mmCIF file of C-alpha atoms and ligand atoms in Angstrom:
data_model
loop_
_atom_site.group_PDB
_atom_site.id
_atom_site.type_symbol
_atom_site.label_atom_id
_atom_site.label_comp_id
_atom_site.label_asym_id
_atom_site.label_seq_id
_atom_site.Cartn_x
_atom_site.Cartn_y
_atom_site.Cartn_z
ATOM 1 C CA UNK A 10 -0.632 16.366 22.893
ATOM 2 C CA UNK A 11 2.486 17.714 22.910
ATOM 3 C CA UNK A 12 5.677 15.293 24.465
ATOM 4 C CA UNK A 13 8.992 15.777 25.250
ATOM 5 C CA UNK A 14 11.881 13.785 22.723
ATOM 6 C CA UNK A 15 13.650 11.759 24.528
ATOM 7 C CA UNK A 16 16.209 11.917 22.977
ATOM 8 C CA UNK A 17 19.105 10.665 24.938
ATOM 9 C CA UNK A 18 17.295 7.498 25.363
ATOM 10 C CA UNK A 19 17.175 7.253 21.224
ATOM 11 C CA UNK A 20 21.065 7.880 21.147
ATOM 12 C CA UNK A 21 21.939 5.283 23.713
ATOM 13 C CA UNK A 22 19.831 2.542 22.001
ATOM 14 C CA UNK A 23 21.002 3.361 18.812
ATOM 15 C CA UNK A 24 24.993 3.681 19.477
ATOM 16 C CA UNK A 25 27.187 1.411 17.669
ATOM 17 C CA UNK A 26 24.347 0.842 15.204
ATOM 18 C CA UNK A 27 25.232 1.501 11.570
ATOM 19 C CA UNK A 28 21.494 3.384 11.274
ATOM 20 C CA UNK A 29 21.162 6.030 14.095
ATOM 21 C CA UNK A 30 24.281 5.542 15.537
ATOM 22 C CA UNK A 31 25.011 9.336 14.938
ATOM 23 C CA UNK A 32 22.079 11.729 14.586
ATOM 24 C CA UNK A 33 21.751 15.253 14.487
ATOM 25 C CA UNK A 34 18.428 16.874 16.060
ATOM 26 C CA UNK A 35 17.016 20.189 15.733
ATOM 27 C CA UNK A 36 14.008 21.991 17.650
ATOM 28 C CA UNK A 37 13.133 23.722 14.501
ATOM 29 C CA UNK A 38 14.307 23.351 10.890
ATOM 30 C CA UNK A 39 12.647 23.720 7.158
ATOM 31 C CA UNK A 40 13.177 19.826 6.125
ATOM 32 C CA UNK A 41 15.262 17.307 7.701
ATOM 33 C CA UNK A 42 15.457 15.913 4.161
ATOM 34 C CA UNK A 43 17.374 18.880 3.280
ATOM 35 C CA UNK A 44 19.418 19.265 6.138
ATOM 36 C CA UNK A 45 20.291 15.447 5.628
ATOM 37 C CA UNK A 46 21.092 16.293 1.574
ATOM 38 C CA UNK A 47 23.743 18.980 2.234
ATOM 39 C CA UNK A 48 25.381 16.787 4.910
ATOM 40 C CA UNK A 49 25.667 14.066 2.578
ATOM 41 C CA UNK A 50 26.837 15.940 0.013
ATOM 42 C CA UNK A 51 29.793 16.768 2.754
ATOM 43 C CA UNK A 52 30.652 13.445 2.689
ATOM 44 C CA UNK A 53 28.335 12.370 5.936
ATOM 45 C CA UNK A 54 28.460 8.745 6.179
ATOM 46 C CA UNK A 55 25.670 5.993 5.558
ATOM 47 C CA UNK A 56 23.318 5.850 8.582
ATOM 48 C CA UNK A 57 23.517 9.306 9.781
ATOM 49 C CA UNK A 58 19.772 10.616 10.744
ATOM 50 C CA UNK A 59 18.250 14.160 10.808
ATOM 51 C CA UNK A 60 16.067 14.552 13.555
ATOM 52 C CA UNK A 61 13.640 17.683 13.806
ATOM 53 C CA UNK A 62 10.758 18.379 16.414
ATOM 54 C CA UNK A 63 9.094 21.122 13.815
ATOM 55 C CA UNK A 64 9.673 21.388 10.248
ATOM 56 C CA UNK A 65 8.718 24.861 9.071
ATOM 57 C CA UNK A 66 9.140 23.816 4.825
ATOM 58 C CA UNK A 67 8.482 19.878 5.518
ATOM 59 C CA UNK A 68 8.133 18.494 1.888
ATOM 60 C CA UNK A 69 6.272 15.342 0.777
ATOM 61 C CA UNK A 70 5.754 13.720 -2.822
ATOM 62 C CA UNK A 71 5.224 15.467 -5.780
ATOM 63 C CA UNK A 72 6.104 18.847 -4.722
ATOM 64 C CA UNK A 73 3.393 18.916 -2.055
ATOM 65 C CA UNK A 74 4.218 19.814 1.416
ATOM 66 C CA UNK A 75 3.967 17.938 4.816
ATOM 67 C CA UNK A 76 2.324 19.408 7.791
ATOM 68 C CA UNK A 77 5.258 19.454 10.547
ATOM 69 C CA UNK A 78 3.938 20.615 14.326
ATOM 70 C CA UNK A 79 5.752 21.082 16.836
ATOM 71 C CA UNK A 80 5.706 18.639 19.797
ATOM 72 C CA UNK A 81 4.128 16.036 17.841
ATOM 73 C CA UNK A 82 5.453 13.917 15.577
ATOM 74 C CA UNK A 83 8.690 12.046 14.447
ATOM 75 C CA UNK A 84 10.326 13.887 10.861
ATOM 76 C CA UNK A 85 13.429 11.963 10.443
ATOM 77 C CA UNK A 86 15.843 11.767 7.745
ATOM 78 C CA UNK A 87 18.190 9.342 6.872
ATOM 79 C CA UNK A 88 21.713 9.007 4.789
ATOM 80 C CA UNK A 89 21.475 5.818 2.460
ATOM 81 C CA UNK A 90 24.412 4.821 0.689
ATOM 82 C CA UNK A 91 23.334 1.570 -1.118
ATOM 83 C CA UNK A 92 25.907 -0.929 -3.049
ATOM 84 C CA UNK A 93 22.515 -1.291 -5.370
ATOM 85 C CA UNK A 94 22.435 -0.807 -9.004
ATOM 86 C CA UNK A 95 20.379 2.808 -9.495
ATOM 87 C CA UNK A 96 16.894 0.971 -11.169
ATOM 88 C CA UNK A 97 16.458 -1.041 -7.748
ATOM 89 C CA UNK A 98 16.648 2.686 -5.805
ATOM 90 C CA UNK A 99 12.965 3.321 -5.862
ATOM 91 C CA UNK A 100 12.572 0.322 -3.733
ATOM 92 C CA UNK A 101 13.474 1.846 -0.942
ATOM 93 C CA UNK A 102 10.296 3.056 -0.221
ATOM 94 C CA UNK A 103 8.452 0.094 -0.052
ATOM 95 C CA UNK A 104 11.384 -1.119 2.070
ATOM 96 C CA UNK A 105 11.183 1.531 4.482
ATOM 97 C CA UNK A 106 7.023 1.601 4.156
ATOM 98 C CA UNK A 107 7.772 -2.292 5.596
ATOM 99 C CA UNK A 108 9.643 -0.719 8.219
ATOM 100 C CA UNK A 109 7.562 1.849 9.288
ATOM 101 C CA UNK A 110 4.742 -0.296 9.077
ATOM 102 C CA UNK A 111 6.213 -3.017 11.601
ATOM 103 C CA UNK A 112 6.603 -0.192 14.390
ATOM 104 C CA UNK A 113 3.105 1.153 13.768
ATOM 105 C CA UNK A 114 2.428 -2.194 14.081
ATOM 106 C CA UNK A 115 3.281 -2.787 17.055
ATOM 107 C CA UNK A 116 1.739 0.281 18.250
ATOM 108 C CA UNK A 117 -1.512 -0.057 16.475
ATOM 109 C CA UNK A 118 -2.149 -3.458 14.519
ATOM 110 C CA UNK A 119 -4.356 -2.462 11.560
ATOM 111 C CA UNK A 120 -1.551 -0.326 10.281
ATOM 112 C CA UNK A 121 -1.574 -1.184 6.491
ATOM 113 C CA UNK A 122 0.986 -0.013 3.744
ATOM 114 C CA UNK A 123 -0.980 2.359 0.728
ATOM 115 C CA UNK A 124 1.345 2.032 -2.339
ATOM 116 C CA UNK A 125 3.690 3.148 -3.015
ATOM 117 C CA UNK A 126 4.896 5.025 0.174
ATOM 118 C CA UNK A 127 1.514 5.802 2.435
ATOM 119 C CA UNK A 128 0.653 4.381 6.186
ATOM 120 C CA UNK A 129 -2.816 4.199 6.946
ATOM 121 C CA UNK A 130 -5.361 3.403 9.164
ATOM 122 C CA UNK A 131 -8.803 3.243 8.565
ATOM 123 C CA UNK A 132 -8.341 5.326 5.473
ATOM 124 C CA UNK A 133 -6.114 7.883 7.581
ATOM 125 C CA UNK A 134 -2.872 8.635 6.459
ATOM 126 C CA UNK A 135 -0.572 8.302 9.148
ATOM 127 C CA UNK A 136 2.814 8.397 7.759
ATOM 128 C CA UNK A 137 4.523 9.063 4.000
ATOM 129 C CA UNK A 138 8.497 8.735 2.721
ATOM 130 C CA UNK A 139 9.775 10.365 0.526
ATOM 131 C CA UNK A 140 13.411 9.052 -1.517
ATOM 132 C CA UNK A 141 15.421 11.025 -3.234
ATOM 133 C CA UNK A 142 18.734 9.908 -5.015
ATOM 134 C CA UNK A 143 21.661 11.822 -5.946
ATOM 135 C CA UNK A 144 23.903 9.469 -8.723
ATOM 136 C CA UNK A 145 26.638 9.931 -10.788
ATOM 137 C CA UNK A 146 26.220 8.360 -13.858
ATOM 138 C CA UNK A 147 25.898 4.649 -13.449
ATOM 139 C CA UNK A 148 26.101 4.542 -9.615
ATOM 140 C CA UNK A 149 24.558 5.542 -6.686
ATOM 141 C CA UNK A 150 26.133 8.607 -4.915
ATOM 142 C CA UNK A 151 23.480 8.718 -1.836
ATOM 143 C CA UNK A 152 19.841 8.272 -1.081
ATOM 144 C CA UNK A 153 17.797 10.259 1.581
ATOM 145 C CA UNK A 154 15.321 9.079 2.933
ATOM 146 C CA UNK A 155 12.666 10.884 4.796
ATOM 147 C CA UNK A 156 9.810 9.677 7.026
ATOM 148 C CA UNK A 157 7.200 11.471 8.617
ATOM 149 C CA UNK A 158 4.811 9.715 10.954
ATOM 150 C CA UNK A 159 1.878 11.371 12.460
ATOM 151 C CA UNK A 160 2.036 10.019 16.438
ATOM 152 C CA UNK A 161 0.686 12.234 18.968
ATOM 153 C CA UNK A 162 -0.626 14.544 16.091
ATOM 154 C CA UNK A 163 -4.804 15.631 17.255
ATOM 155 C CA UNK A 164 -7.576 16.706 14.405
ATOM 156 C CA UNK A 165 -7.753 19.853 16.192
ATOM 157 C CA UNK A 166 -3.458 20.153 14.891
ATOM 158 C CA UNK A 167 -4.643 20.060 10.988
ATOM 159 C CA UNK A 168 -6.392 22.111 8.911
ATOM 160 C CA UNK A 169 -10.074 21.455 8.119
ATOM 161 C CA UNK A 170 -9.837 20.383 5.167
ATOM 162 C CA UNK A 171 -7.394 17.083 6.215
ATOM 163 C CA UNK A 172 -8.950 16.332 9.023
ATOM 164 C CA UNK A 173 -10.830 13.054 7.513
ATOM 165 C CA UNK A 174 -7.482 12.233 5.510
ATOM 166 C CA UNK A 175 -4.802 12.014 8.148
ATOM 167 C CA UNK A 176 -4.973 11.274 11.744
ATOM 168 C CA UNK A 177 -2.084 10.395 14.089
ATOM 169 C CA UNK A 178 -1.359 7.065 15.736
ATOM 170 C CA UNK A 179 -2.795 7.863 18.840
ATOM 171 C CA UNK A 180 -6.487 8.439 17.718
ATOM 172 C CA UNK A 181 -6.481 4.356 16.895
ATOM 173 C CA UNK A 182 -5.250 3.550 20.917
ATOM 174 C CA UNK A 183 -7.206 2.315 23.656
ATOM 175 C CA UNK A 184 -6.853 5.034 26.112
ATOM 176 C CA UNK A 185 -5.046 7.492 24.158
ATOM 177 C CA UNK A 186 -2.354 7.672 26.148
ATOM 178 C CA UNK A 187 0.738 9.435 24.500
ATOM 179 C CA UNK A 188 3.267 8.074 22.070
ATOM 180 C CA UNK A 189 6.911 7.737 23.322
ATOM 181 C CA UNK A 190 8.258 9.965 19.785
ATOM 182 C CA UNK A 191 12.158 8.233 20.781
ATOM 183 C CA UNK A 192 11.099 5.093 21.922
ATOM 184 C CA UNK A 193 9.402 4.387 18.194
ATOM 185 C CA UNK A 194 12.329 6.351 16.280
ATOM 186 C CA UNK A 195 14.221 3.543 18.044
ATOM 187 C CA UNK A 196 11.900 0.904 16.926
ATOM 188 C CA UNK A 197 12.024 2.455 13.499
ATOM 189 C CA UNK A 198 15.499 2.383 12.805
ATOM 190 C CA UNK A 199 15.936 -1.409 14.301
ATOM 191 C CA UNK A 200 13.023 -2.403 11.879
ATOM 192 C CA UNK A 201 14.838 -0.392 9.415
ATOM 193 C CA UNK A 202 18.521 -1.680 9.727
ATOM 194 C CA UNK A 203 17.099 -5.687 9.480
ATOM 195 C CA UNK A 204 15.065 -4.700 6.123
ATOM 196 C CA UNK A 205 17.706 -2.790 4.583
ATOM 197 C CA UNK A 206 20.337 -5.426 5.007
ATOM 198 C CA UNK A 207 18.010 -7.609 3.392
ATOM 199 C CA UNK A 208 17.251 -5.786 0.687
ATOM 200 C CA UNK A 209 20.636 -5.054 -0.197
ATOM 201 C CA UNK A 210 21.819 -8.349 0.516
ATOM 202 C CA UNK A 211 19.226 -10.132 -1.390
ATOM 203 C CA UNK A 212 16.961 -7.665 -3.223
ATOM 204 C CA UNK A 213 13.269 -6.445 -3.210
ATOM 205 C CA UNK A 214 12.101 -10.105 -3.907
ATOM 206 C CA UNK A 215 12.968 -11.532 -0.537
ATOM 207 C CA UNK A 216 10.604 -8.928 1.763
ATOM 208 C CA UNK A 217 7.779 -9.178 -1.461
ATOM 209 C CA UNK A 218 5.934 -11.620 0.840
ATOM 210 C CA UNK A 219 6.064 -9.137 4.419
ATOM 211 C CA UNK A 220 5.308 -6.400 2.399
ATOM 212 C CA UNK A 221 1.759 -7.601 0.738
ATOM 213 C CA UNK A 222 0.430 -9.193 3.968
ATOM 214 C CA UNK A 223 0.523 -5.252 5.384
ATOM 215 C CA UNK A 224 -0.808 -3.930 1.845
ATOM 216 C CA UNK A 225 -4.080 -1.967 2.064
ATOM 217 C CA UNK A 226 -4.383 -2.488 -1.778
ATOM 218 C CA UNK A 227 -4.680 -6.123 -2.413
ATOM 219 C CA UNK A 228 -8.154 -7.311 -4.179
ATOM 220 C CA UNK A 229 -8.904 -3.230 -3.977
ATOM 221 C CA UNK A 230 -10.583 -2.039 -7.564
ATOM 222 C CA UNK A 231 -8.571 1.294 -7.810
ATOM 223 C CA UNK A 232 -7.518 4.416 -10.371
ATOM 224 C CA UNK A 233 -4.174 4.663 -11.096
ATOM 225 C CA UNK A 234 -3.235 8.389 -12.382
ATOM 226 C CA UNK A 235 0.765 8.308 -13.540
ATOM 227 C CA UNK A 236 2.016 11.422 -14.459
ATOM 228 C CA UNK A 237 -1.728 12.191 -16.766
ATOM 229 C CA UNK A 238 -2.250 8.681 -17.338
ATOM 230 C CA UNK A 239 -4.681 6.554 -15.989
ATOM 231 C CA UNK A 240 -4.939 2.654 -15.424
ATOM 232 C CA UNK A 241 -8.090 1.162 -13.880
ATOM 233 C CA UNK A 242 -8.410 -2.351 -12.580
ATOM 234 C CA UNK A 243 -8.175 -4.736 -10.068
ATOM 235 C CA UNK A 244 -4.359 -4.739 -7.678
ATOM 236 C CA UNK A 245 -3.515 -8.170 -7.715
ATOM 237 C CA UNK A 246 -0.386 -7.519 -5.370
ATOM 238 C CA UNK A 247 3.311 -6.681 -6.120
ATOM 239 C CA UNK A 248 5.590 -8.212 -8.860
ATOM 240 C CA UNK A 249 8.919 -9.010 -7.170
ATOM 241 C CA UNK A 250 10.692 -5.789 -8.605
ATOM 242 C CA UNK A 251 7.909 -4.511 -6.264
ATOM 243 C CA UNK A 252 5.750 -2.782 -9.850
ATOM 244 C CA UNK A 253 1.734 -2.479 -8.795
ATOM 245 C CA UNK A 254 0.144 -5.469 -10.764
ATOM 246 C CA UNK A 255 -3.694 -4.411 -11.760
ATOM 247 C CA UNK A 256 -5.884 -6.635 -13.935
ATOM 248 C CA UNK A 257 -7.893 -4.473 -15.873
ATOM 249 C CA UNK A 258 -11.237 -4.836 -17.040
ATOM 250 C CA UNK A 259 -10.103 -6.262 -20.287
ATOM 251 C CA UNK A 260 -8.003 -9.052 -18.518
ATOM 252 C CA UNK A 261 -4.955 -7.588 -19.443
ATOM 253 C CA UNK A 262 -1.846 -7.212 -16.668
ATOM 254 C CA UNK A 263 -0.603 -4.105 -16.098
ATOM 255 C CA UNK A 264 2.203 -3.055 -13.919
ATOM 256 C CA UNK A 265 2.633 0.214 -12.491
ATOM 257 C CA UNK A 266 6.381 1.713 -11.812
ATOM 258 C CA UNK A 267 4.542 5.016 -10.711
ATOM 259 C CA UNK A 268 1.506 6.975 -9.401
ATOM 260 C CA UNK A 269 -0.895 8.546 -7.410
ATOM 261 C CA UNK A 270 -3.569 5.329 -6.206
ATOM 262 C CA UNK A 271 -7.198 6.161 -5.694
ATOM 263 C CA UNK A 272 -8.907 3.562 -4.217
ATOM 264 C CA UNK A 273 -12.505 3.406 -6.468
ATOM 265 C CA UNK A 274 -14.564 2.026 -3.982
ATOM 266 C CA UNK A 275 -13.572 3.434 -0.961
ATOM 267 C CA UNK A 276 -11.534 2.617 2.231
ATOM 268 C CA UNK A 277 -13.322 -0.413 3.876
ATOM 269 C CA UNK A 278 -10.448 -1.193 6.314
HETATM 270 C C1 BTN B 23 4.522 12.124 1.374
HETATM 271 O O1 BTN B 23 3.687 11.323 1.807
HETATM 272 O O2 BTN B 23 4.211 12.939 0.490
HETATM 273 C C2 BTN B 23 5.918 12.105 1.908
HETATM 274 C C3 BTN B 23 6.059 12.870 3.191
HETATM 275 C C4 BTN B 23 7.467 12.825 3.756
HETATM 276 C C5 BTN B 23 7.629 13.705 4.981
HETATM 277 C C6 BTN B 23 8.961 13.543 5.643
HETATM 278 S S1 BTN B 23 9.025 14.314 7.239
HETATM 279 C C7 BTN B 23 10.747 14.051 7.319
HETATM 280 C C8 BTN B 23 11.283 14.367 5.928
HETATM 281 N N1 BTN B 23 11.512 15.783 5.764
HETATM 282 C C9 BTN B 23 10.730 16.320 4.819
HETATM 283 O O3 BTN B 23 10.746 17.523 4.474
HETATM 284 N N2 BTN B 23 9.936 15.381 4.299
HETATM 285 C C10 BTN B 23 10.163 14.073 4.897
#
């Protein structure tokens, strides 16, 4: 179902805001991500958000790319500049996956966070963020951060072969009735503002607690593969620098900093 973006409504809810308070929007673009990138590197300031209604190159994790229709989704990108030392960057994600996750939430309530950076529902993916960090040695320069939730997205918009691995929002509603694309950028960036401040403010360690009562992985036997190697055990939940903590089979802790997460015995919720 294709909607209208609304997005008047999105700039006057977000002015005066320090995230959203400026944003530039585009009908069609390759990657909001990279539009965001070369504004930063022009100096844009923190909280300045990329806005597209197609992406024709939309990118996701580890070089793969993200399917980007027209009409029916929310691809937003956002200008981070973080007074956080650079090993506490990759944390971002889970922040934002917190954020995300409390305005799918609200829309559908078995929204559950996939680690590292994965929405689902029912197994579906329905959203994925991707960070990326530009530093100068020792410091932070900027961080974008890009979000792509699936909202009024229909099987019939993917190819076969995803159509039992991502679904949008709207399949999980009573009624079906279309998504407001603005109305839950605006819930978004709110969500997004509060957990940021936190985070910078007080670190990972304070949002730990939010962030595993949404986590799809919890108790869940699964197969971690980072870059070629593999860890198998049981996720116990995250450590407070937000690492994956598994107990293997031999009872040892391990903690994961990075990977791709199969879950071994399927998605049961
Ligand atoms: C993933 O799950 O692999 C991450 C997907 C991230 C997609 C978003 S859509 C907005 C922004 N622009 C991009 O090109 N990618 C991110």
């Amino acid at each position: 179902m294709a909607t209208d973006f609304d997005l008047e409504s999105l700039l006057n809810a977000r002015r005066g805001q320090r995230l959203g308070g400026e944003i530039e929007w585009f009908e069609s673009i390759d990657s909001t991500s990279t539009r965001a990138r070369e504004l930063a590197r022009r100096g844009a300031g923190e909280g300045l958000c990329v806005i597209a209604d197609q992406q024709t190159a939309g990118r996701g994790r580890l070089g793969r790319s993200w399917a980007s229709p027209a009409g029916r989704n929310l691809y937003i990108s956002i200008v981070l500049r973080p007074a956080v030392a650079l090993e506490v960057v990759p944390q971002l994600t889970l922040v934002a996956g917190l954020s995300a996750a409390r305005a799918a939430t609200e829309l559908v309530p078995e929204t559950r966070i996939k680690w590292p950076n994965d929405l689902l529902v029912r197994g579906r993916k329905v959203a994925g963020l991707l960070t990326e960090m530009e530093a100068t040695p020792g410091s932070v320069d900027f961080v974008i951060l890009g979000i792509g939730v699936n909202l009024n997205l229909r099987p019939d918009d993917l190819p076969e072969e995803l159509r039992d691995k991502a679904a949008g929002l709207i399949s999980f509603r009573e009624g079906q009735s279309a998504i407001d694309r603005a109305a839950f950028a605006g819930r978004l960036l709110t969500h997004l503002q509060s957990d940021y401040d936190v985070f910078v403010r007080e670190g990972f360690a304070s949002l730990r607690e939010a962030w595993n009562a949404r986590s799809t992985l919890t108790g869940r036997r699964v197969d971690v593969d980072s870059s070629g190697q593999r860890t198998v055990g049981v996720v116990e939940g995250l450590a407070e620098d937000g690492t994956l903590r598994l107990r293997t089979d031999d009872g040892r802790e391990a903690r994961i900093v990075a990977g791709d997460v199969t879950i071994v015995d399927g998605y049961g919720r």
